[in-house]
Amino acid sequence: MTEQRTRIARQFIEAIPHARALGMQLDAVGDGVAELSMAYDERFIGDPSTGVIHGGAVFALMDTCCGAAVMNHATGAAGTATLDLRIDYMRPATPGQRIRTRAECYHVTRTVAFVRATATDDDDARPVATASAAFTVERAT
Amino acid sequence: MTRPKPEPVQVIKQRRDAALHALVNGVPYIQFLGVEFDRRGDELTAILPYADKLIGNPILPALHGGGTAAFLEITAIIELAWAALWEDMEAGRLDPATLHPSHLPRLPKTIDFTVDYLRSGLPRDAYARARINRSGRRYASVHVEAWQDNRSRLFAQATGHFLMPERGA
């Protein structure tokens, strides 16, 4: 069951061109939860003086992770889209390290999912960024 | 009383364009997404030319919210860096020839960024403009609007707070 769900979720992420362009990888899914990661890549640098990844790339990873959490919620969304997402950048991600994110739906109504996410690098005691978002929940009719 | 003769227009344009070019071309992620900037005087318009790799929903199809967010954040950061640069550039204290990617002025750092998705991004070019609502010595607040075919029909907007680099650093 878990394996099949992970396989389906992985196929879903791999079918997204922008996720593929950024090399996003789905690491785990659970009920309303998803974990995604992205390798360090020099093409994604936002500050050439430090080599730190651009905030926009971290945003894309967290947005995708939140969407995956919504799609894996038990109430069964047929589709989803971001209504709004706020990201707080706590500290620069360490250059060279993989960025990992975990997103969790903390409340889901018939039409809206409220999601929170955290991103870390190798030092998972200190978050790189946190996000909070609202997503649409599209039901199969 | 004689006023100094104004510089020839081509000299001014060349200096401004060179400074903007150095700022934009120094950031790998701007190049990766293919974001360009159009300049009219000091007003900047960011352009995100359509590319397949920007798609987030292949069925609709629609642009990925993460790509849209990055486009808006880039627009805000370049607007802030450009505004900070402007005065020195106009006063002739800054020589664009020295603006090499290896020693660009330090860029502002994003503290937080909130994106509102108003309608799905269509598979075509997108445009964005940023407005600096408050710019202090340390912190700045910027609002960004993005549209596609019609300037008045925004598909996304964002507000962000930024930490400004120390002057002279």
Short mmCIF file of C-alpha atoms in Angstrom, two decimals:
data_model
loop_
_atom_site.label_atom_id
_atom_site.label_comp_id
_atom_site.label_asym_id
_atom_site.label_seq_id
_atom_site.Cartn_x
_atom_site.Cartn_y
_atom_site.Cartn_z
CA MET A 1 0.00 0.00 0.00
CA THR A 2 2.67 2.48 1.11
CA GLU A 3 4.98 1.39 -1.70
CA GLN A 4 2.27 1.73 -4.32
CA ARG A 5 1.28 5.16 -3.01
CA THR A 6 4.90 6.33 -3.10
CA ARG A 7 5.29 5.02 -6.64
CA ILE A 8 2.16 6.85 -7.85
CA ALA A 9 3.22 10.07 -6.10
CA ARG A 10 6.70 9.79 -7.61
CA GLN A 11 5.26 9.40 -11.11
CA PHE A 12 3.05 12.42 -10.46
CA ILE A 13 6.04 14.61 -9.49
CA GLU A 14 8.15 13.31 -12.37
CA ALA A 15 5.42 14.31 -14.84
CA ILE A 16 5.78 17.98 -13.82
CA PRO A 17 8.24 19.64 -16.24
CA HIS A 18 9.30 22.37 -13.78
CA ALA A 19 9.93 19.82 -11.00
CA ARG A 20 12.04 17.78 -13.41
CA ALA A 21 13.97 20.87 -14.56
CA LEU A 22 14.96 21.50 -10.93
CA GLY A 23 15.79 17.83 -10.29
CA MET A 24 13.19 17.41 -7.53
CA GLN A 25 12.94 13.97 -6.00
CA LEU A 26 10.06 12.55 -3.98
CA ASP A 27 11.46 10.80 -0.91
CA ALA A 28 8.32 9.79 1.03
CA VAL A 29 4.55 10.30 1.24
CA GLY A 30 1.99 9.59 3.94
CA ASP A 31 -1.55 10.71 4.68
CA GLY A 32 -1.49 14.44 3.90
CA VAL A 33 2.30 14.46 4.17
CA ALA A 34 5.07 14.60 1.57
CA GLU A 35 8.86 14.81 1.58
CA LEU A 36 10.80 16.12 -1.41
CA SER A 37 14.43 17.04 -1.95
CA MET A 38 16.61 18.79 -4.50
CA ALA A 39 20.36 18.51 -5.11
CA TYR A 40 22.65 21.54 -5.04
CA ASP A 41 23.17 22.85 -8.57
CA GLU A 42 25.30 25.83 -9.62
CA ARG A 43 22.65 26.85 -12.16
CA PHE A 44 20.29 27.61 -9.25
CA ILE A 45 22.63 30.07 -7.49
CA GLY A 46 20.95 33.34 -6.50
CA ASP A 47 23.88 35.13 -4.90
CA PRO A 48 27.06 34.74 -6.93
CA SER A 49 29.21 36.16 -4.11
CA THR A 50 28.27 33.32 -1.73
CA GLY A 51 27.07 30.49 -4.01
CA VAL A 52 23.80 30.26 -2.08
CA ILE A 53 20.78 28.82 -3.96
CA HIS A 54 18.16 31.37 -5.07
CA GLY A 55 15.14 31.69 -2.79
CA GLY A 56 12.91 31.13 -5.82
CA ALA A 57 14.26 27.59 -6.29
CA VAL A 58 13.58 26.80 -2.61
CA PHE A 59 10.10 28.30 -3.05
CA ALA A 60 9.43 26.03 -6.05
CA LEU A 61 10.53 22.97 -4.06
CA MET A 62 8.32 23.87 -1.07
CA ASP A 63 5.34 24.70 -3.30
CA THR A 64 5.62 21.33 -5.07
CA CYS A 65 6.03 19.55 -1.73
CA CYS A 66 2.89 21.23 -0.34
CA GLY A 67 0.95 20.28 -3.49
CA ALA A 68 2.10 16.66 -3.14
CA ALA A 69 0.91 16.63 0.50
CA VAL A 70 -2.54 17.87 -0.61
CA MET A 71 -2.76 15.24 -3.36
CA ASN A 72 -1.94 12.55 -0.78
CA HIS A 73 -4.52 13.61 1.78
CA ALA A 74 -7.04 10.90 2.67
CA THR A 75 -10.04 12.94 1.49
CA GLY A 76 -8.79 12.39 -2.05
CA ALA A 77 -8.28 15.62 -4.01
CA ALA A 78 -8.63 15.14 -7.77
CA GLY A 79 -6.51 18.23 -8.37
CA THR A 80 -5.00 21.18 -6.55
CA ALA A 81 -3.52 24.63 -7.15
CA THR A 82 -1.76 27.11 -4.88
CA LEU A 83 -3.97 29.96 -3.63
CA ASP A 84 -1.18 31.60 -1.69
CA LEU A 85 2.12 30.63 -0.18
CA ARG A 86 4.28 32.54 2.26
CA ILE A 87 7.88 31.55 2.75
CA ASP A 88 10.17 32.71 5.57
CA TYR A 89 13.86 32.43 4.84
CA MET A 90 15.54 31.68 8.20
CA ARG A 91 19.12 31.28 6.98
CA PRO A 92 21.00 30.68 3.72
CA ALA A 93 21.17 27.01 2.68
CA THR A 94 24.77 25.78 2.86
CA PRO A 95 26.21 25.64 -0.69
CA GLY A 96 26.87 22.09 -1.89
CA GLN A 97 24.22 20.49 0.31
CA ARG A 98 20.93 18.86 -0.68
CA ILE A 99 17.76 20.74 0.36
CA ARG A 100 15.03 18.58 1.91
CA THR A 101 11.46 19.64 2.54
CA ARG A 102 8.57 18.14 4.47
CA ALA A 103 5.01 19.40 4.04
CA GLU A 104 1.93 18.55 6.09
CA CYS A 105 -1.75 19.37 5.61
CA TYR A 106 -2.90 20.57 9.00
CA HIS A 107 -6.50 21.20 8.01
CA VAL A 108 -8.50 20.23 4.93
CA THR A 109 -12.05 21.34 4.13
CA ARG A 110 -14.15 20.36 1.11
CA THR A 111 -12.58 23.15 -0.92
CA VAL A 112 -9.37 24.31 0.76
CA ALA A 113 -6.25 22.67 2.21
CA PHE A 114 -4.06 24.49 4.75
CA VAL A 115 -0.46 23.33 4.54
CA ARG A 116 2.80 23.99 6.40
CA ALA A 117 6.28 23.05 5.27
CA THR A 118 9.85 23.14 6.53
CA ALA A 119 13.10 23.02 4.53
CA THR A 120 16.51 21.99 5.86
CA ASP A 121 19.96 21.12 4.53
CA ASP A 122 22.40 18.65 6.19
CA ASP A 123 21.92 20.47 9.51
CA ASP A 124 18.31 19.50 10.15
CA ALA A 125 18.22 21.09 13.61
CA ARG A 126 18.10 24.58 12.05
CA PRO A 127 15.50 25.12 9.33
CA VAL A 128 16.54 26.93 6.15
CA ALA A 129 12.98 28.04 5.46
CA THR A 130 9.39 27.49 6.56
CA ALA A 131 6.26 28.00 4.49
CA SER A 132 2.55 28.22 5.12
CA ALA A 133 0.06 27.96 2.30
CA ALA A 134 -3.56 27.56 1.23
CA PHE A 135 -4.32 25.25 -1.71
CA THR A 136 -7.51 24.64 -3.65
CA VAL A 137 -9.02 21.16 -3.38
CA GLU A 138 -10.66 20.07 -6.60
CA ARG A 139 -13.09 17.20 -6.25
CA ALA A 140 -13.87 14.69 -8.95
CA THR A 141 -17.46 15.32 -10.06
CA MET B 1 25.71 80.88 -14.46
CA THR B 2 26.42 78.10 -16.92
CA ARG B 3 25.08 74.63 -16.57
CA PRO B 4 27.41 71.79 -17.56
CA LYS B 5 26.49 70.50 -20.98
CA PRO B 6 24.34 67.36 -20.67
CA GLU B 7 25.97 64.11 -21.66
CA PRO B 8 25.00 62.71 -25.07
CA VAL B 9 21.94 60.44 -24.80
CA GLN B 10 23.83 57.42 -26.13
CA VAL B 11 26.44 57.71 -23.38
CA ILE B 12 23.74 57.76 -20.70
CA LYS B 13 21.80 54.85 -22.23
CA GLN B 14 24.92 52.79 -22.69
CA ARG B 15 25.93 53.29 -19.04
CA ARG B 16 22.47 52.42 -17.69
CA ASP B 17 22.09 49.36 -19.92
CA ALA B 18 25.57 48.12 -19.03
CA ALA B 19 24.83 48.42 -15.31
CA LEU B 20 21.51 46.57 -15.65
CA HIS B 21 23.09 43.91 -17.82
CA ALA B 22 25.85 43.28 -15.29
CA LEU B 23 23.33 43.03 -12.45
CA VAL B 24 21.04 40.57 -14.26
CA ASN B 25 23.70 38.45 -15.95
CA GLY B 26 25.62 37.89 -12.74
CA VAL B 27 22.88 35.70 -11.21
CA PRO B 28 22.83 32.09 -12.51
CA TYR B 29 19.18 31.41 -11.52
CA ILE B 30 17.97 34.43 -13.53
CA GLN B 31 19.75 32.94 -16.54
CA PHE B 32 18.36 29.46 -15.80
CA LEU B 33 14.78 30.73 -15.86
CA GLY B 34 15.52 33.01 -18.82
CA VAL B 35 14.23 36.19 -17.14
CA GLU B 36 14.99 39.42 -19.04
CA PHE B 37 14.56 43.10 -18.14
CA ASP B 38 13.22 45.91 -20.27
CA ARG B 39 14.25 49.43 -19.17
CA ARG B 40 12.53 52.78 -19.81
CA GLY B 41 14.41 55.45 -17.87
CA ASP B 42 14.59 53.99 -14.38
CA GLU B 43 11.43 51.87 -14.84
CA LEU B 44 12.05 48.14 -15.16
CA THR B 45 9.72 45.49 -16.56
CA ALA B 46 10.73 41.88 -16.04
CA ILE B 47 9.89 39.39 -18.78
CA LEU B 48 9.62 35.62 -18.36
CA PRO B 49 9.63 34.20 -21.89
CA TYR B 50 7.62 30.99 -22.09
CA ALA B 51 9.58 27.73 -21.88
CA ASP B 52 8.30 24.14 -21.49
CA LYS B 53 10.35 23.67 -18.33
CA LEU B 54 8.19 26.30 -16.57
CA ILE B 55 5.07 24.12 -16.73
CA GLY B 56 3.65 22.83 -13.44
CA ASN B 57 0.40 21.31 -14.66
CA PRO B 58 0.90 19.52 -17.99
CA ILE B 59 -2.81 18.69 -18.36
CA LEU B 60 -4.23 22.24 -18.27
CA PRO B 61 -1.42 23.30 -19.13
CA ALA B 62 -0.40 25.96 -16.58
CA LEU B 63 2.83 27.55 -15.35
CA HIS B 64 4.30 26.14 -12.12
CA GLY B 65 3.56 28.31 -9.09
CA GLY B 66 7.18 27.94 -8.01
CA GLY B 67 8.49 29.30 -11.30
CA THR B 68 6.05 32.21 -11.06
CA ALA B 69 7.16 32.89 -7.47
CA ALA B 70 10.83 32.86 -8.47
CA PHE B 71 10.06 35.28 -11.32
CA LEU B 72 8.37 37.68 -8.88
CA GLU B 73 11.17 37.38 -6.32
CA ILE B 74 13.79 38.06 -9.00
CA THR B 75 11.80 41.13 -10.11
CA ALA B 76 11.73 42.47 -6.53
CA ILE B 77 15.43 41.85 -5.87
CA ILE B 78 16.61 43.42 -9.14
CA GLU B 79 14.32 46.43 -8.59
CA LEU B 80 15.85 46.98 -5.12
CA ALA B 81 19.43 46.52 -6.33
CA TRP B 82 18.73 48.78 -9.32
CA ALA B 83 17.24 51.53 -7.14
CA ALA B 84 20.25 51.34 -4.80
CA LEU B 85 22.62 51.58 -7.76
CA TRP B 86 20.81 54.38 -9.59
CA GLU B 87 22.07 57.38 -7.66
CA ASP B 88 25.73 56.38 -7.82
CA MET B 89 25.37 55.53 -11.48
CA GLU B 90 23.74 58.85 -12.39
CA ALA B 91 26.31 60.82 -10.41
CA GLY B 92 29.06 59.05 -12.33
CA ARG B 93 30.46 57.48 -9.14
CA LEU B 94 29.93 54.02 -10.56
CA ASP B 95 31.66 52.77 -13.66
CA PRO B 96 29.67 49.94 -15.28
CA ALA B 97 32.91 48.65 -16.81
CA THR B 98 33.90 47.54 -13.30
CA LEU B 99 30.54 45.83 -12.70
CA HIS B 100 31.78 42.35 -13.38
CA PRO B 101 29.72 39.39 -12.04
CA SER B 102 32.60 38.60 -9.66
CA HIS B 103 32.26 41.91 -7.80
CA LEU B 104 28.70 43.10 -8.21
CA PRO B 105 27.12 45.22 -5.52
CA ARG B 106 25.82 42.90 -2.77
CA LEU B 107 22.22 41.89 -3.44
CA PRO B 108 19.38 42.34 -0.92
CA LYS B 109 18.44 39.16 0.96
CA THR B 110 14.84 37.95 1.10
CA ILE B 111 13.43 37.78 4.62
CA ASP B 112 9.96 36.59 3.61
CA PHE B 113 7.91 36.43 0.44
CA THR B 114 4.15 35.92 0.05
CA VAL B 115 2.67 35.07 -3.33
CA ASP B 116 -1.01 35.34 -4.23
CA TYR B 117 -2.07 33.24 -7.20
CA LEU B 118 -4.99 35.03 -8.84
CA ARG B 119 -5.48 32.87 -11.93
CA SER B 120 -3.53 30.06 -13.54
CA GLY B 121 -0.48 31.07 -15.54
CA LEU B 122 -1.01 30.44 -19.23
CA PRO B 123 1.68 28.83 -21.38
CA ARG B 124 2.98 32.13 -22.76
CA ASP B 125 5.23 35.04 -21.79
CA ALA B 126 4.69 36.77 -18.44
CA TYR B 127 5.60 40.28 -17.31
CA ALA B 128 6.16 41.82 -13.89
CA ARG B 129 6.86 45.16 -12.24
CA ALA B 130 7.93 45.82 -8.66
CA ARG B 131 7.10 48.82 -6.50
CA ILE B 132 9.25 49.66 -3.49
CA ASN B 133 6.75 50.69 -0.82
CA ARG B 134 9.29 51.31 1.88
CA SER B 135 13.04 51.34 1.73
CA GLY B 136 14.97 52.02 4.90
CA ARG B 137 18.64 51.66 5.70
CA ARG B 138 18.24 48.00 6.68
CA TYR B 139 14.80 46.77 5.60
CA ALA B 140 12.69 47.17 2.49
CA SER B 141 9.12 46.20 1.62
CA VAL B 142 8.33 45.51 -2.03
CA HIS B 143 5.12 44.69 -3.90
CA VAL B 144 5.22 42.91 -7.27
CA GLU B 145 2.50 42.49 -9.89
CA ALA B 146 2.60 39.98 -12.74
CA TRP B 147 0.41 39.71 -15.80
CA GLN B 148 0.31 38.03 -19.19
CA ASP B 149 -1.89 39.37 -21.96
CA ASN B 150 -3.65 42.23 -20.16
CA ARG B 151 -1.88 44.61 -17.81
CA SER B 152 -5.05 44.96 -15.71
CA ARG B 153 -5.64 41.21 -15.33
CA LEU B 154 -2.94 40.13 -12.89
CA PHE B 155 -2.25 36.39 -12.64
CA ALA B 156 -0.08 36.74 -9.55
CA GLN B 157 1.05 39.35 -7.04
CA ALA B 158 3.50 39.22 -4.17
CA THR B 159 4.78 41.17 -1.19
CA GLY B 160 8.19 40.61 0.33
CA HIS B 161 10.53 41.97 2.95
CA PHE B 162 14.23 42.27 2.25
CA LEU B 163 17.39 42.89 4.21
CA MET B 164 19.46 45.55 2.47
CA PRO B 165 23.24 45.04 2.16
CA GLU B 166 25.43 47.29 4.28
CA ARG B 167 26.41 50.40 2.33
CA GLY B 168 29.97 50.26 1.14
CA ALA B 169 30.26 46.54 1.88
#
